[in-house]
XYZ file of C-alpha atoms in Angstrom:
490
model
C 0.000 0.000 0.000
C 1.259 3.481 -0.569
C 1.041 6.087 1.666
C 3.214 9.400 2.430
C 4.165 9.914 5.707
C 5.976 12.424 7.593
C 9.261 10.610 8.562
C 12.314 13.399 9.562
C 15.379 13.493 7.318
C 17.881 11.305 9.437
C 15.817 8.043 9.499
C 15.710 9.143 5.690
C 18.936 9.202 5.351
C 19.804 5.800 7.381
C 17.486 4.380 5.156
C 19.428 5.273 1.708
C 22.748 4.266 3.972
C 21.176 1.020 3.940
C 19.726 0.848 0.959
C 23.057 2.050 -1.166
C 24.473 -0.862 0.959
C 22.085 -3.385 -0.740
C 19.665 -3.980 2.033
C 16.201 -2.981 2.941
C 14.914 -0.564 5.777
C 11.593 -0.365 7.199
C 10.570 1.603 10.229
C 8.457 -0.929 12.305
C 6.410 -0.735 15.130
C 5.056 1.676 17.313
C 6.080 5.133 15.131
C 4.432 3.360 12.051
C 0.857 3.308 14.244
C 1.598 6.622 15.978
C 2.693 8.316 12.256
C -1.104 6.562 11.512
C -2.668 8.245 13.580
C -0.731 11.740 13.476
C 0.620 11.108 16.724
C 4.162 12.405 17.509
C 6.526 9.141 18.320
C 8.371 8.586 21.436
C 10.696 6.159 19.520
C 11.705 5.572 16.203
C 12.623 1.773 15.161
C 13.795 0.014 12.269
C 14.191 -3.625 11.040
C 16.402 -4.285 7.536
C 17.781 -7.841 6.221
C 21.382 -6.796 6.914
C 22.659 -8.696 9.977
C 24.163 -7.082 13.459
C 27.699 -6.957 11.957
C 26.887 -5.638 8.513
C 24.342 -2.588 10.267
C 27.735 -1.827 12.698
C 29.983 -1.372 9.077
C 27.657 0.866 7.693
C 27.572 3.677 10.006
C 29.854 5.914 11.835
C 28.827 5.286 14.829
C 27.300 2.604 16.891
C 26.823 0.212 19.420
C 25.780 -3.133 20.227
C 25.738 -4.652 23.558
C 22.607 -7.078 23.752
C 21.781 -10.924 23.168
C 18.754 -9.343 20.212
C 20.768 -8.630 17.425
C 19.671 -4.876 18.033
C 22.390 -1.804 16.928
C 21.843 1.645 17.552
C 23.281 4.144 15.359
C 24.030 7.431 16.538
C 23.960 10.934 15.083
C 26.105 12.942 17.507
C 24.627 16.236 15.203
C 20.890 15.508 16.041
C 19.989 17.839 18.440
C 16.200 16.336 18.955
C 16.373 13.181 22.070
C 14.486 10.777 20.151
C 16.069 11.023 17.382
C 19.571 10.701 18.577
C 19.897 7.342 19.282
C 17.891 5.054 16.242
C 17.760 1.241 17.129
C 17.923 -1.006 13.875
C 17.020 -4.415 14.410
C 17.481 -7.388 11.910
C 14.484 -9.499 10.761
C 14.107 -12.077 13.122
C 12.209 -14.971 14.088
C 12.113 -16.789 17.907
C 11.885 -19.943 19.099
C 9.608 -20.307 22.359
C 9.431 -18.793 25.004
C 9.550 -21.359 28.361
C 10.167 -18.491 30.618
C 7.041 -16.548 29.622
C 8.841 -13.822 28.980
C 11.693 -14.486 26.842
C 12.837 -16.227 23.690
C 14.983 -19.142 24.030
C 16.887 -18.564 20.907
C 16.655 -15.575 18.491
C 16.747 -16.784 15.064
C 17.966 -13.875 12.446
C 14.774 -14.277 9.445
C 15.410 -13.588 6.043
C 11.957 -11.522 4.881
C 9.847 -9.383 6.619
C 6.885 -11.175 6.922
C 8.530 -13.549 9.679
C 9.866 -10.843 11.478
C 5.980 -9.682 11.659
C 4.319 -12.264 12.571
C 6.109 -12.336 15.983
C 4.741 -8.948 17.142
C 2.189 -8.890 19.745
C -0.409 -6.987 17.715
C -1.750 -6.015 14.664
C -1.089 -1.949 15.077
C 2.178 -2.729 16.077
C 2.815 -5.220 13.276
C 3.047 -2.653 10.442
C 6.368 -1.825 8.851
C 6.615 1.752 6.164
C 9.278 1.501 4.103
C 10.515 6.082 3.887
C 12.022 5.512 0.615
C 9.579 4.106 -1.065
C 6.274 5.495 0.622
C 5.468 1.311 1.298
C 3.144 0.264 3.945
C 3.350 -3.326 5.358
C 0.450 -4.708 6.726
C -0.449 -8.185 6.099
C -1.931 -8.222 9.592
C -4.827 -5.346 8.937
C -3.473 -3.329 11.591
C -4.375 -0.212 9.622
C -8.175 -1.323 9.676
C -7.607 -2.193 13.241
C -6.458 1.817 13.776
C -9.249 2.879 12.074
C -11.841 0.535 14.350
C -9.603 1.434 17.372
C -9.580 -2.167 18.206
C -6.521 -4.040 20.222
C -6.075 -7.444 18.640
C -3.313 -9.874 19.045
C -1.080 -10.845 15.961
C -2.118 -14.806 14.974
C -3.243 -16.704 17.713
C -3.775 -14.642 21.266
C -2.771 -17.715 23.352
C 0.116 -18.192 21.497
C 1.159 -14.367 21.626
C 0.209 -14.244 25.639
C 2.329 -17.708 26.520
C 5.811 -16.097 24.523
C 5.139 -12.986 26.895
C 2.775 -13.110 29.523
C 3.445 -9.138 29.899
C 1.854 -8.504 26.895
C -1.500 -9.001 28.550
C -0.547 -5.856 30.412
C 0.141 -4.120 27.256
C -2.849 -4.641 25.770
C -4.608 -2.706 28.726
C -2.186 0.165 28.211
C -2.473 0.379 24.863
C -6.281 0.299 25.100
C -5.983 2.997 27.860
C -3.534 5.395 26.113
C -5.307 4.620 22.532
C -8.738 4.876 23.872
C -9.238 1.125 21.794
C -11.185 -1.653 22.366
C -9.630 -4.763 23.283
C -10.655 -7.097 20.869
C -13.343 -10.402 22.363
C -10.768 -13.352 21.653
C -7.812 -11.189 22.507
C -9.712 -10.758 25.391
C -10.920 -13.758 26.393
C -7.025 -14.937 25.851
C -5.883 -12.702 28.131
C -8.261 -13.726 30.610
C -7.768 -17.446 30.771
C -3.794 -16.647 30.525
C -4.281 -13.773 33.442
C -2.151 -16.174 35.872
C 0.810 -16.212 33.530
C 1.869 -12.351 34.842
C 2.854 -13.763 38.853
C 5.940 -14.988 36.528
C 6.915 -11.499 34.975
C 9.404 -9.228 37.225
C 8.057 -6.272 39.208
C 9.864 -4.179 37.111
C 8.191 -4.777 33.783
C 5.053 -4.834 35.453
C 5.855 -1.739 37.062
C 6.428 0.128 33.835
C 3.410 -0.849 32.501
C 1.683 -0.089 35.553
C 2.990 3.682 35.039
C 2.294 4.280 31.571
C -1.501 2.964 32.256
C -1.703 5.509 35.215
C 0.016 8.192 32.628
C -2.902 7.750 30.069
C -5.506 9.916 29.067
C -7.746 6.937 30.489
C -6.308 5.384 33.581
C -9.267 4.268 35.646
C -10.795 2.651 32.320
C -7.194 0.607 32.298
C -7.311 -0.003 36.052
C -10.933 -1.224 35.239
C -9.641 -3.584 32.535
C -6.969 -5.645 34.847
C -9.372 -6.762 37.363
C -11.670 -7.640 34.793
C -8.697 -9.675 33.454
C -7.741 -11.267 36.224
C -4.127 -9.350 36.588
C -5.266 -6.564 39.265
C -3.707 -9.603 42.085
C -0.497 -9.840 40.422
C -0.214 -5.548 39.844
C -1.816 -4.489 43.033
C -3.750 -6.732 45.129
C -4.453 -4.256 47.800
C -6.421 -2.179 45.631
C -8.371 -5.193 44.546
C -9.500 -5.363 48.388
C -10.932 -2.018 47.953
C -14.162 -3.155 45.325
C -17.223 -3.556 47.411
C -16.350 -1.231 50.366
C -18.866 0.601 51.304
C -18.222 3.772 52.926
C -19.944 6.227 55.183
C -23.095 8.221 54.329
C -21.059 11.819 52.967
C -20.150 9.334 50.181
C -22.171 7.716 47.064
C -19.205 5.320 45.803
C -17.552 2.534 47.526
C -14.156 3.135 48.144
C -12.680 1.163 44.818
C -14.945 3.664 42.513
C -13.801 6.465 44.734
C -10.291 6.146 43.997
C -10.831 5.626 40.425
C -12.790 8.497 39.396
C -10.088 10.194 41.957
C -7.491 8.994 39.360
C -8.914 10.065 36.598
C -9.329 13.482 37.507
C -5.834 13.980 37.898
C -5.553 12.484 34.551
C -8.060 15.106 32.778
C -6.361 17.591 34.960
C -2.974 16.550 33.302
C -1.429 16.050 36.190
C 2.072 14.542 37.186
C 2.081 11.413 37.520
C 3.020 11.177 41.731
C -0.275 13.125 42.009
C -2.428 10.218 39.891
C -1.084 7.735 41.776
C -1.417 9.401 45.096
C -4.804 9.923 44.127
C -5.491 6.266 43.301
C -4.202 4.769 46.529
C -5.054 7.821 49.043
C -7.661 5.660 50.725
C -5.738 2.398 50.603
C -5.895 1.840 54.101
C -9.764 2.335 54.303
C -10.702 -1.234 54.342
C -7.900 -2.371 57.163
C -9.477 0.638 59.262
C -13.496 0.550 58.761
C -15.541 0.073 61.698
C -19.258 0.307 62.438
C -20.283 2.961 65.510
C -22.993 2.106 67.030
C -23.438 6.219 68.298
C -23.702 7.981 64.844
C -24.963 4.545 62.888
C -22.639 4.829 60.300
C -19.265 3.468 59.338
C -16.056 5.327 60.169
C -12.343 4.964 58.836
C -10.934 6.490 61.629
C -6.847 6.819 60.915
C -7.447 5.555 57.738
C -4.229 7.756 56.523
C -1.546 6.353 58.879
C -2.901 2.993 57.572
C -2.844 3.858 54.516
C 1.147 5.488 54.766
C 2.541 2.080 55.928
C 0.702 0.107 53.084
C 1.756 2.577 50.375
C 5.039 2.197 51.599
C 5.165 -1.480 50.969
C 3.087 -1.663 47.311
C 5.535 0.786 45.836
C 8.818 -0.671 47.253
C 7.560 -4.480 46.154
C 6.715 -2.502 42.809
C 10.356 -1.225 42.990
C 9.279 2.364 42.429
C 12.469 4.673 43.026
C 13.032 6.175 46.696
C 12.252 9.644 45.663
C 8.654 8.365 44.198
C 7.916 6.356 47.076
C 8.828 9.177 49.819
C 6.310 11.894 47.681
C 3.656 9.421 47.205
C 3.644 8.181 50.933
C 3.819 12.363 52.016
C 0.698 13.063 50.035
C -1.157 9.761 51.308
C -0.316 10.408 54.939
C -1.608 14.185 55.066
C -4.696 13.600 52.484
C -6.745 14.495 55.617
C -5.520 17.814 56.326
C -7.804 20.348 54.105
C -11.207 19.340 55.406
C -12.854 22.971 56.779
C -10.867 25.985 56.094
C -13.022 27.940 58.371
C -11.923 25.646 61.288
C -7.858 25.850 60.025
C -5.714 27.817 61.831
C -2.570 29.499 59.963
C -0.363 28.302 62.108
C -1.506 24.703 61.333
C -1.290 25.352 57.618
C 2.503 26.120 58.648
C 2.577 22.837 59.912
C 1.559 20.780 57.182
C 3.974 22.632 54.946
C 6.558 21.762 57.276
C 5.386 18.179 57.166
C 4.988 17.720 53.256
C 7.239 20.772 51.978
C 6.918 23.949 50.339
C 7.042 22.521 46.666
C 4.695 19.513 47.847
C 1.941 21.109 49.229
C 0.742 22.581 45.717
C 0.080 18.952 44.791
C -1.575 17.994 48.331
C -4.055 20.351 46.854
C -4.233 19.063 43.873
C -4.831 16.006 45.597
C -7.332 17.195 47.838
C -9.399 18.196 44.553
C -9.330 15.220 43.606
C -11.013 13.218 46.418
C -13.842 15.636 46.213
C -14.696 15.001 42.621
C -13.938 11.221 43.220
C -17.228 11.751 46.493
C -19.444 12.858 43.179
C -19.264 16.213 43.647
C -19.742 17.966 40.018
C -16.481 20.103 40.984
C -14.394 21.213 44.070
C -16.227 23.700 45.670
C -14.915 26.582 44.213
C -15.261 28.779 47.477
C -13.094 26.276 49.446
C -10.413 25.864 47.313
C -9.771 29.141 46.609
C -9.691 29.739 50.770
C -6.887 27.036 50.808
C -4.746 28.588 48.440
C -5.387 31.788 50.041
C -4.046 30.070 53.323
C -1.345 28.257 52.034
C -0.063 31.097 50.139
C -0.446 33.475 53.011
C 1.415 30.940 55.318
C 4.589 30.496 52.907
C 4.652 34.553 52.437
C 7.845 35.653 53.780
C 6.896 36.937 57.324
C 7.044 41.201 57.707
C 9.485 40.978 61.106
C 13.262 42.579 62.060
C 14.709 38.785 60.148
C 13.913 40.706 56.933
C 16.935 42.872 58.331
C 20.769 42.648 56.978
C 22.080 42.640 60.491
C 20.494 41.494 63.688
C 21.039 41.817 67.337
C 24.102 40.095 67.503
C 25.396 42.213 64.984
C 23.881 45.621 66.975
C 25.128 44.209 70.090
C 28.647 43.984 69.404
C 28.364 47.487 67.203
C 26.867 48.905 69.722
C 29.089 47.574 72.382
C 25.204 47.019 74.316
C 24.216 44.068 76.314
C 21.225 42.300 75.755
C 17.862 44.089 76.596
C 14.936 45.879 75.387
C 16.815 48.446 73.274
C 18.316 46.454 70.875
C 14.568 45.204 70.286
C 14.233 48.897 69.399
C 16.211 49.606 67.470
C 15.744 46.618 65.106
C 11.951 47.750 65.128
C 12.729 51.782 64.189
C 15.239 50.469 61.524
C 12.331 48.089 60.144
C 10.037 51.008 60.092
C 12.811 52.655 57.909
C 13.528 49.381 55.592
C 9.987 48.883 55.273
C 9.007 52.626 53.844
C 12.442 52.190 51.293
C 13.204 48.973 50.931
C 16.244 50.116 49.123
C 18.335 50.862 52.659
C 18.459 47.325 53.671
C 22.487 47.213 53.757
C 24.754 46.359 56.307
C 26.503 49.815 55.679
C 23.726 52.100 55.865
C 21.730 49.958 58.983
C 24.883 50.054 60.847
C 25.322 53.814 60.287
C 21.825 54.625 61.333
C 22.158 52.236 64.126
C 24.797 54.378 65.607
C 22.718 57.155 65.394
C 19.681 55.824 66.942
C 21.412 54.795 69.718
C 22.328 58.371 70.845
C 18.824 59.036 71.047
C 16.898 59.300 74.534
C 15.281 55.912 75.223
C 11.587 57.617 75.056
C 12.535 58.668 71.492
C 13.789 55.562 70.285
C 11.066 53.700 71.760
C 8.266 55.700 69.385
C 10.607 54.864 66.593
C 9.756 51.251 67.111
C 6.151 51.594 67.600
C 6.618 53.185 64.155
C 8.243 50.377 63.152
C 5.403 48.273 64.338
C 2.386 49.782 63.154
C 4.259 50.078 59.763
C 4.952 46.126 60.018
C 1.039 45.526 60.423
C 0.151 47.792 57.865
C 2.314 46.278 55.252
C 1.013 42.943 56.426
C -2.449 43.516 56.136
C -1.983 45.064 52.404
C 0.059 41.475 51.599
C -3.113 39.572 53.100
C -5.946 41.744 51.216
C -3.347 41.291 47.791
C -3.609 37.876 48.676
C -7.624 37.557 49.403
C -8.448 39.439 46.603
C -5.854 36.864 44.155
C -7.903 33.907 45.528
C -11.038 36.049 45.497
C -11.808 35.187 48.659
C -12.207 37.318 52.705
């Protein structure tokens, strides 16, 4: 089939390298379905008849350190990461897989088709030859594109028993596609579902994260426990379907956390916050109880449950430290925004001690997503605004005598004074000073005026502070209404 697409001048030109050498080049894969669909690739790879040695002799540079066959040529002028590094991979065929996840022998092919049929599916078996405008597709992949349909190259069983993770693929490609997976690809995956307890934590991990980092998570979340593959990915979430909760909410806690999840995925964000989101009430099942007194169910620490369990999913998932430490943060102080009009300041200081100054953005954006996970049509616009207002107002830089280049110590021994009321002063009159022209806040001109303040009679030097004062909680309260009217809130 011919068919133009736009494929960027160095894969052109490794193609002609190749070509001029006497063998073929296709691109393959995953940029032939995302060029399909006018999707920008992440990767670009290629497959050509020439063997591992013969692709090493025809380019500058390269290297090849791996049991595939794979090289990767590099353009050292290329200034765009994806295209840097180009993997070229010679046809092959494989002989089976008894580890369920990979070949026992790699088997260079000599034509294309064989090198095809071992892909996992049919929008991922299409090769596009750039020099001659050629599409491959002997599979239909390009109809399957079209019907946005997920469907297994050959037999599924087969395809599923040579890589077990591939049933994990299909959900991600179904939840970053928005496809359908197709019924016997399906049904394959199902009866195979038991297959993934033998792939590593770290494959299913990475899977795991690009499902979460689709436009569709909860749909793919959805997907592996109908599967069957939600006990071998994360069986404490699977405890979570069924649990009821208490009468503020309409969902059980397992539709709770994914409608939580996918709100952070329409509100783009990172991916810490989406999985923070999906695994904030983790702990509710271990903690539920029934009172008796208000005749309703209550989750009582719920959080702290919830901490230690998180703690333990994402280390067995071998998420890095840094991941694990945010994620746990956010879960552990979910809790914290519940009434602003019941929140002290100084208690907003405190959780931004707890989580951090850069963190507790997201424990907001957190927070906004458990309310639209309770069925709420949007975070109560009122509210949220007040807790920005408060957090911002709490990280402001406080209006106080630290703003100052020197301090008592440094008056003190200027001063040749002992410790005592004065030198409060006189840090408060030079404030007053600081504050009305910012611009004589140096050491030289604060010790100069220092000296002669101190001269002054005490009375005098005393209503210089109270200047200083009043002209502190003035400035204050203009950074607070500056604030309150940002937020649009009082």
């Amino acid at each position: 089939m011919t068919i133009e697409l736009k494929v960027p001048e160095n894969i052109i030109n490794i193609a002609k390298t190749l070509q001029n050498k006497g063998f073929s080049a296709y691109l393959v894969g995953g940029c032939v379905r995302d060029l399909l669909m006018n999707r920008e690739p992440n990767d670009w790879d290629m497959t050509t008849n020439a063997k591992p040695e013969q692709i090493v002799e025809s380019f500058a540079k390269t290297f090849y350190e791996n049991d595939f066959g794979t090289v990767t040529v590099v353009d050292e002028q290329e200034t765009d990461p994806r295209l840097k590094n180009i993997e070229i991979t010679p046809f092959r065929k494989e002989g089976g897989y008894s580890d369920f996840r990979h070949p026992d022998e790699i088997i260079f092919a000599d034509n294309l088709e064989d090198d095809l049929s071992r892909r996992d599916f049919t929008i991922n078996a299409l090769a596009y030859d750039p020099l001659e405008n050629s599409l491959k597709d002997i599979y239909s992949g390009l109809k399957d594109i079209k019907d946005k349909v997920v469907r297994a190259v050959g037999d599924p069983d087969q395809r599923f028993n040579e890589d077990a993770l591939r049933i994990m693929r299909a959900v991600r490609f179904s939840a970053q596609l928005g496809f359908n997976i197709e019924p016997a690809t399906l049904a394959s995956a199902k009866n195979n579902s038991r297959l993934l307890e033998k792939i590593s934590k770290e494959r299913i991990r990475d899977e795991f994260t690009k499902i979460i980092m689709s436009p569709n998570p909860a749909e793919g979340i959805v997907s592996c426990e109908k599967i069957g593959i939600l006990p071998f990915v994360l069986p404490e979430l699977a405890q979570t379907i069924g649990i009821e909760q208490n009468r503020s909410h309409i969902y059980t806690v397992w539709e709770h956390s994914l409608r939580a999840l996918q709100h952070g995925a329409d509100r783009d964000f990172p991916f810490h916050v989406r999985l923070s989101a999906l695994l904030h009430d983790i702990g509710k099942p271990k903690s539920r109880r029934f009172s008796e007194e208000i005749k309703d169910h209550t989750f009582y620490g719920h959080e702290v449950v919830g901490e230690r369990m998180v703690e333990k999913i994402l280390t067995d998932l071998k998420y890095p430290n840094q991941i694990i430490e945010t994620v746990v943060k956010l879960v552990r102080n979910h809790m914290f925004f519940s009434d602003p009009e019941q929140i002290s300041l100084s208690a907003v200081r405190r959780i931004i001690a707890n989580v951090g100054p850069d963190l507790v953005w997201d424990l907001m954006k957190l927070r906004a997503c458990d309310r639209i996970g309770m069925g709420r049509p949007k975070e109560d616009p009122y509210r949220l605004r007040k807790y920005e207002a408060m957090v911002e107002e709490a990280m402001r830089a406080p209006t106080s005598v630290k703003m100052l280049k020197i301090d008592g110590d440094d008056l003190m021994e200027l001063l040749h004074e002992k410790p005592g009321p004065k030198i409060g002063y006189v840090l408060n009159a030079l404030l007053e000073e600081v504050l009305e022209e910012p611009e004589l806040n140096t050491i030289e001109y604060l010790k100069k005026r220092a000296g002669e303040m101190i001269e002054l009679p005490l009375a005098e030097i005393v209503a210089l502070a109270e200047k200083g004062k009043e002209k502190k909680e003035a400035v204050e309260a203009e950074e607070l209404k500056k604030i309150q009217k940002k937020h649009k809130v009082n």
